Short mmCIF file of N, CA, C and O in Angstrom, two decimals:
data_model
loop_
_atom_site.label_atom_id
_atom_site.label_comp_id
_atom_site.label_asym_id
_atom_site.label_seq_id
_atom_site.Cartn_x
_atom_site.Cartn_y
_atom_site.Cartn_z
N GLY A 1 18.71 -1.59 -21.53
CA GLY A 1 17.75 -2.27 -20.67
C GLY A 1 18.33 -2.56 -19.32
O GLY A 1 19.42 -2.12 -18.98
N LYS A 2 17.60 -3.33 -18.55
CA LYS A 2 18.07 -3.69 -17.22
C LYS A 2 19.09 -4.82 -17.35
O LYS A 2 18.93 -5.69 -18.19
N GLY A 3 20.11 -4.80 -16.54
CA GLY A 3 21.21 -5.75 -16.66
C GLY A 3 20.77 -7.19 -16.54
O GLY A 3 20.09 -7.55 -15.60
N LYS A 4 21.15 -7.99 -17.51
CA LYS A 4 20.87 -9.43 -17.45
C LYS A 4 22.16 -10.16 -17.15
O LYS A 4 23.22 -9.69 -17.53
N ALA A 5 22.07 -11.26 -16.50
CA ALA A 5 23.26 -12.05 -16.19
C ALA A 5 23.92 -12.51 -17.49
O ALA A 5 23.24 -12.91 -18.42
N HIS A 6 25.22 -12.42 -17.54
CA HIS A 6 25.94 -12.85 -18.73
C HIS A 6 25.76 -14.35 -18.93
O HIS A 6 25.82 -15.13 -17.99
N GLY A 7 25.51 -14.73 -20.16
CA GLY A 7 25.39 -16.15 -20.47
C GLY A 7 23.99 -16.70 -20.31
O GLY A 7 23.73 -17.83 -20.68
N ALA A 8 23.08 -15.93 -19.76
CA ALA A 8 21.72 -16.43 -19.57
C ALA A 8 20.92 -16.22 -20.86
O ALA A 8 21.01 -15.18 -21.48
N SER A 9 20.15 -17.21 -21.22
CA SER A 9 19.33 -17.08 -22.42
C SER A 9 18.10 -16.23 -22.09
O SER A 9 17.82 -16.00 -20.92
N PRO A 10 17.35 -15.80 -23.11
CA PRO A 10 16.15 -15.00 -22.81
C PRO A 10 15.12 -15.75 -21.98
O PRO A 10 14.23 -15.16 -21.41
N TYR A 11 15.24 -17.07 -21.93
CA TYR A 11 14.26 -17.87 -21.18
C TYR A 11 14.76 -18.21 -19.79
O TYR A 11 14.13 -18.97 -19.08
N GLY A 12 15.90 -17.69 -19.42
CA GLY A 12 16.40 -17.92 -18.06
C GLY A 12 16.99 -19.28 -17.85
O GLY A 12 17.28 -19.67 -16.73
N LYS A 13 17.21 -20.05 -18.90
CA LYS A 13 17.77 -21.39 -18.73
C LYS A 13 19.29 -21.32 -18.75
O LYS A 13 19.94 -21.89 -19.60
N GLY A 14 19.85 -20.58 -17.82
CA GLY A 14 21.28 -20.35 -17.85
C GLY A 14 22.09 -21.34 -17.04
O GLY A 14 23.23 -21.60 -17.37
N GLY A 15 21.51 -21.90 -16.00
CA GLY A 15 22.29 -22.76 -15.12
C GLY A 15 21.63 -24.09 -14.87
O GLY A 15 20.58 -24.38 -15.43
N PRO A 16 22.24 -24.89 -14.02
CA PRO A 16 21.71 -26.24 -13.76
C PRO A 16 20.39 -26.22 -13.00
O PRO A 16 19.64 -27.16 -13.06
N GLN A 17 20.08 -25.12 -12.28
CA GLN A 17 18.84 -25.09 -11.50
C GLN A 17 17.80 -24.21 -12.17
O GLN A 17 17.16 -23.41 -11.52
N ALA A 18 17.67 -24.33 -13.48
CA ALA A 18 16.77 -23.43 -14.20
C ALA A 18 15.40 -24.05 -14.47
O ALA A 18 14.61 -23.49 -15.18
N ASP A 19 15.12 -25.20 -13.91
CA ASP A 19 13.87 -25.90 -14.20
C ASP A 19 12.74 -25.37 -13.34
O ASP A 19 12.71 -25.60 -12.14
N ASP A 20 11.79 -24.65 -13.96
CA ASP A 20 10.69 -24.07 -13.19
C ASP A 20 9.76 -25.12 -12.60
O ASP A 20 8.98 -24.82 -11.70
N SER A 21 9.80 -26.35 -13.11
CA SER A 21 8.91 -27.38 -12.58
C SER A 21 9.29 -27.77 -11.16
O SER A 21 8.53 -28.45 -10.48
N CYS A 22 10.46 -27.35 -10.70
CA CYS A 22 10.90 -27.65 -9.33
C CYS A 22 10.59 -26.52 -8.37
O CYS A 22 10.93 -26.60 -7.20
N LYS A 23 9.95 -25.45 -8.86
CA LYS A 23 9.68 -24.30 -8.02
C LYS A 23 8.24 -24.32 -7.51
O LYS A 23 7.33 -24.66 -8.25
N VAL A 24 8.08 -23.97 -6.25
CA VAL A 24 6.76 -23.95 -5.62
C VAL A 24 6.51 -22.56 -5.07
O VAL A 24 7.34 -22.01 -4.34
N PHE A 25 5.37 -21.99 -5.44
CA PHE A 25 4.97 -20.69 -4.90
C PHE A 25 4.24 -20.91 -3.59
O PHE A 25 3.38 -21.78 -3.49
N VAL A 26 4.58 -20.12 -2.58
CA VAL A 26 3.95 -20.24 -1.27
C VAL A 26 3.32 -18.90 -0.92
O VAL A 26 3.99 -17.87 -0.93
N GLY A 27 2.03 -18.91 -0.63
CA GLY A 27 1.33 -17.68 -0.27
C GLY A 27 0.85 -17.71 1.17
O GLY A 27 1.00 -18.71 1.87
N SER A 28 0.30 -16.61 1.62
CA SER A 28 -0.28 -16.47 2.97
C SER A 28 0.74 -16.72 4.07
O SER A 28 0.41 -17.28 5.11
N LEU A 29 1.99 -16.31 3.84
CA LEU A 29 3.01 -16.44 4.88
C LEU A 29 2.85 -15.32 5.90
O LEU A 29 2.41 -14.22 5.58
N ASN A 30 3.26 -15.62 7.12
CA ASN A 30 3.36 -14.58 8.13
C ASN A 30 4.41 -13.57 7.65
O ASN A 30 5.44 -13.97 7.11
N PHE A 31 4.18 -12.30 7.85
CA PHE A 31 5.11 -11.28 7.37
C PHE A 31 6.46 -11.34 8.07
O PHE A 31 7.43 -10.75 7.62
N LYS A 32 6.52 -12.07 9.18
CA LYS A 32 7.79 -12.20 9.90
C LYS A 32 8.57 -13.44 9.49
O LYS A 32 9.67 -13.66 9.97
N THR A 33 7.99 -14.24 8.60
CA THR A 33 8.66 -15.46 8.16
C THR A 33 9.92 -15.11 7.39
O THR A 33 9.90 -14.26 6.50
N ARG A 34 11.03 -15.78 7.73
CA ARG A 34 12.29 -15.55 7.04
C ARG A 34 12.55 -16.70 6.08
O ARG A 34 11.98 -17.77 6.22
N TRP A 35 13.44 -16.47 5.13
CA TRP A 35 13.73 -17.51 4.14
C TRP A 35 14.28 -18.76 4.79
O TRP A 35 14.00 -19.87 4.36
N GLN A 36 15.05 -18.60 5.90
CA GLN A 36 15.61 -19.77 6.57
C GLN A 36 14.50 -20.67 7.12
O GLN A 36 14.56 -21.89 7.01
N THR A 37 13.48 -20.04 7.72
CA THR A 37 12.36 -20.78 8.30
C THR A 37 11.58 -21.51 7.21
O THR A 37 11.22 -22.68 7.36
N LEU A 38 11.34 -20.81 6.10
CA LEU A 38 10.61 -21.40 4.98
C LEU A 38 11.39 -22.59 4.42
O LEU A 38 10.83 -23.65 4.17
N LYS A 39 12.69 -22.42 4.25
CA LYS A 39 13.53 -23.49 3.70
C LYS A 39 13.51 -24.71 4.63
O LYS A 39 13.35 -25.84 4.18
N ASP A 40 13.69 -24.47 5.92
CA ASP A 40 13.70 -25.59 6.88
C ASP A 40 12.37 -26.33 6.88
O ASP A 40 12.33 -27.55 6.94
N PHE A 41 11.27 -25.58 6.83
CA PHE A 41 9.95 -26.21 6.84
C PHE A 41 9.72 -27.03 5.58
O PHE A 41 9.26 -28.17 5.64
N MET A 42 10.04 -26.48 4.44
CA MET A 42 9.79 -27.16 3.17
C MET A 42 10.72 -28.35 2.95
O MET A 42 10.46 -29.19 2.09
N ALA A 43 11.78 -28.43 3.73
CA ALA A 43 12.70 -29.57 3.63
C ALA A 43 12.00 -30.89 3.97
O ALA A 43 12.50 -31.96 3.62
N GLN A 44 10.83 -30.80 4.62
CA GLN A 44 10.06 -32.01 4.90
C GLN A 44 9.62 -32.69 3.60
O GLN A 44 9.41 -33.89 3.57
N ALA A 45 9.48 -31.90 2.54
CA ALA A 45 8.99 -32.43 1.27
C ALA A 45 10.11 -32.86 0.33
O ALA A 45 9.87 -33.56 -0.64
N GLY A 46 11.34 -32.43 0.62
CA GLY A 46 12.46 -32.79 -0.25
C GLY A 46 13.63 -31.85 -0.06
O GLY A 46 13.60 -30.98 0.80
N THR A 47 14.66 -32.05 -0.86
CA THR A 47 15.86 -31.22 -0.76
C THR A 47 15.60 -29.85 -1.38
O THR A 47 15.24 -29.75 -2.55
N VAL A 48 15.79 -28.80 -0.58
CA VAL A 48 15.54 -27.44 -1.04
C VAL A 48 16.84 -26.81 -1.54
O VAL A 48 17.83 -26.78 -0.82
N ASN A 49 16.83 -26.32 -2.78
CA ASN A 49 17.98 -25.60 -3.33
C ASN A 49 17.97 -24.14 -2.87
O ASN A 49 18.99 -23.62 -2.44
N HIS A 50 16.82 -23.50 -2.99
CA HIS A 50 16.70 -22.08 -2.64
C HIS A 50 15.32 -21.83 -2.04
O HIS A 50 14.35 -22.45 -2.43
N ALA A 51 15.27 -20.90 -1.11
CA ALA A 51 14.00 -20.40 -0.60
C ALA A 51 14.09 -18.89 -0.62
O ALA A 51 15.09 -18.31 -0.20
N LYS A 52 13.06 -18.24 -1.14
CA LYS A 52 13.07 -16.79 -1.27
C LYS A 52 11.76 -16.24 -0.75
O LYS A 52 10.69 -16.74 -1.06
N ILE A 53 11.84 -15.18 0.05
CA ILE A 53 10.67 -14.44 0.48
C ILE A 53 10.56 -13.23 -0.43
O ILE A 53 11.54 -12.50 -0.61
N LEU A 54 9.40 -13.03 -1.05
CA LEU A 54 9.22 -11.87 -1.92
C LEU A 54 9.06 -10.61 -1.08
O LEU A 54 8.25 -10.58 -0.16
N MET A 55 9.86 -9.61 -1.41
CA MET A 55 9.91 -8.39 -0.60
C MET A 55 9.32 -7.19 -1.35
O MET A 55 9.43 -7.10 -2.57
N LYS A 56 8.75 -6.26 -0.61
CA LYS A 56 8.19 -5.05 -1.21
C LYS A 56 9.27 -4.08 -1.65
O LYS A 56 9.00 -3.18 -2.42
N ASP A 57 10.49 -4.24 -1.15
CA ASP A 57 11.56 -3.28 -1.47
C ASP A 57 12.32 -3.66 -2.73
O ASP A 57 13.37 -3.12 -3.01
N GLY A 58 11.84 -4.64 -3.47
CA GLY A 58 12.52 -5.00 -4.70
C GLY A 58 13.09 -6.41 -4.67
O GLY A 58 13.74 -6.82 -5.60
N GLY A 59 12.88 -7.14 -3.59
CA GLY A 59 13.21 -8.55 -3.60
C GLY A 59 14.51 -8.94 -2.96
O GLY A 59 15.27 -9.71 -3.51
N LYS A 60 14.81 -8.41 -1.78
CA LYS A 60 16.02 -8.85 -1.09
C LYS A 60 15.72 -10.07 -0.22
O LYS A 60 15.99 -10.05 0.96
N GLY A 61 15.15 -11.11 -0.80
CA GLY A 61 14.80 -12.27 -0.01
C GLY A 61 15.80 -13.40 -0.13
O GLY A 61 15.81 -14.30 0.68
N TRP A 62 16.67 -13.36 -1.14
CA TRP A 62 17.65 -14.44 -1.34
C TRP A 62 18.75 -14.36 -0.31
O TRP A 62 19.20 -13.29 0.03
N ASP A 63 19.21 -15.48 0.12
CA ASP A 63 20.45 -15.59 0.88
C ASP A 63 20.49 -14.65 2.07
O ASP A 63 19.69 -14.73 2.95
N LYS A 64 21.47 -13.72 2.11
CA LYS A 64 21.66 -12.85 3.26
C LYS A 64 20.87 -11.55 3.11
O LYS A 64 21.17 -10.57 3.74
N GLY A 65 19.88 -11.54 2.22
CA GLY A 65 19.19 -10.31 1.89
C GLY A 65 18.41 -9.68 3.02
O GLY A 65 18.01 -8.54 2.92
N TRP A 66 18.16 -10.42 4.10
CA TRP A 66 17.35 -9.84 5.17
C TRP A 66 18.09 -8.75 5.91
O TRP A 66 17.51 -7.80 6.36
N GLY A 67 19.39 -8.91 6.04
CA GLY A 67 20.23 -7.85 6.62
C GLY A 67 19.66 -7.22 7.88
O GLY A 67 18.82 -7.78 8.55
N LYS A 68 20.11 -6.02 8.19
CA LYS A 68 19.62 -5.32 9.38
C LYS A 68 18.34 -4.58 9.01
O LYS A 68 18.37 -3.66 8.22
N GLY A 69 17.25 -4.98 9.57
CA GLY A 69 15.99 -4.31 9.28
C GLY A 69 15.29 -4.85 8.05
O GLY A 69 14.09 -4.86 7.98
N GLY A 70 16.07 -5.31 7.08
CA GLY A 70 15.49 -5.90 5.87
C GLY A 70 14.46 -5.02 5.22
O GLY A 70 14.44 -3.82 5.39
N GLY A 71 13.59 -5.64 4.43
CA GLY A 71 12.51 -4.91 3.80
C GLY A 71 11.19 -5.42 4.34
O GLY A 71 11.16 -6.14 5.32
N LEU A 72 10.13 -5.08 3.67
CA LEU A 72 8.82 -5.55 4.08
C LEU A 72 8.42 -6.75 3.25
O LEU A 72 8.46 -6.71 2.03
N SER A 73 8.04 -7.81 3.94
CA SER A 73 7.62 -9.02 3.25
C SER A 73 6.28 -8.81 2.56
O SER A 73 5.43 -8.07 3.04
N ARG A 74 6.10 -9.48 1.42
CA ARG A 74 4.81 -9.48 0.75
C ARG A 74 3.94 -10.64 1.25
O ARG A 74 2.82 -10.82 0.78
N GLY A 75 4.48 -11.46 2.15
CA GLY A 75 3.73 -12.61 2.64
C GLY A 75 3.69 -13.74 1.62
O GLY A 75 2.83 -14.60 1.68
N MET A 76 4.66 -13.73 0.69
CA MET A 76 4.72 -14.77 -0.34
C MET A 76 6.18 -15.20 -0.48
O MET A 76 7.09 -14.44 -0.16
N GLY A 77 6.34 -16.42 -0.97
CA GLY A 77 7.70 -16.91 -1.19
C GLY A 77 7.74 -17.91 -2.32
O GLY A 77 6.71 -18.36 -2.81
N VAL A 78 8.96 -18.22 -2.73
CA VAL A 78 9.19 -19.25 -3.76
C VAL A 78 10.24 -20.21 -3.23
O VAL A 78 11.28 -19.78 -2.71
N VAL A 79 9.95 -21.49 -3.34
CA VAL A 79 10.90 -22.52 -2.91
C VAL A 79 11.29 -23.35 -4.12
O VAL A 79 10.42 -23.78 -4.89
N GLU A 80 12.58 -23.54 -4.31
CA GLU A 80 13.07 -24.34 -5.44
C GLU A 80 13.66 -25.63 -4.89
O GLU A 80 14.61 -25.60 -4.10
N PHE A 81 13.10 -26.74 -5.33
CA PHE A 81 13.58 -28.06 -4.89
C PHE A 81 14.62 -28.61 -5.85
O PHE A 81 14.66 -28.23 -7.02
N ALA A 82 15.47 -29.50 -5.32
CA ALA A 82 16.52 -30.11 -6.14
C ALA A 82 15.90 -31.05 -7.17
O ALA A 82 14.84 -31.60 -6.96
#
């Protein structure tokens, strides 16, 4: 199958930030919105652990995934609060 992270259970509860109740789906984003912008904006509501822009190229939205040229945004994102 596709590689799973070592130590992760089938339910994804592998680490301290595995609580889905802290995740917020964001839709209707501008296609030029970057994860940094989304994270900074959502910080108004609380401490943000991660912000991810969903990408059409397979999801290079985490961290430094935008790179040179990046991929195409789906106009959606996920924000995980502390």
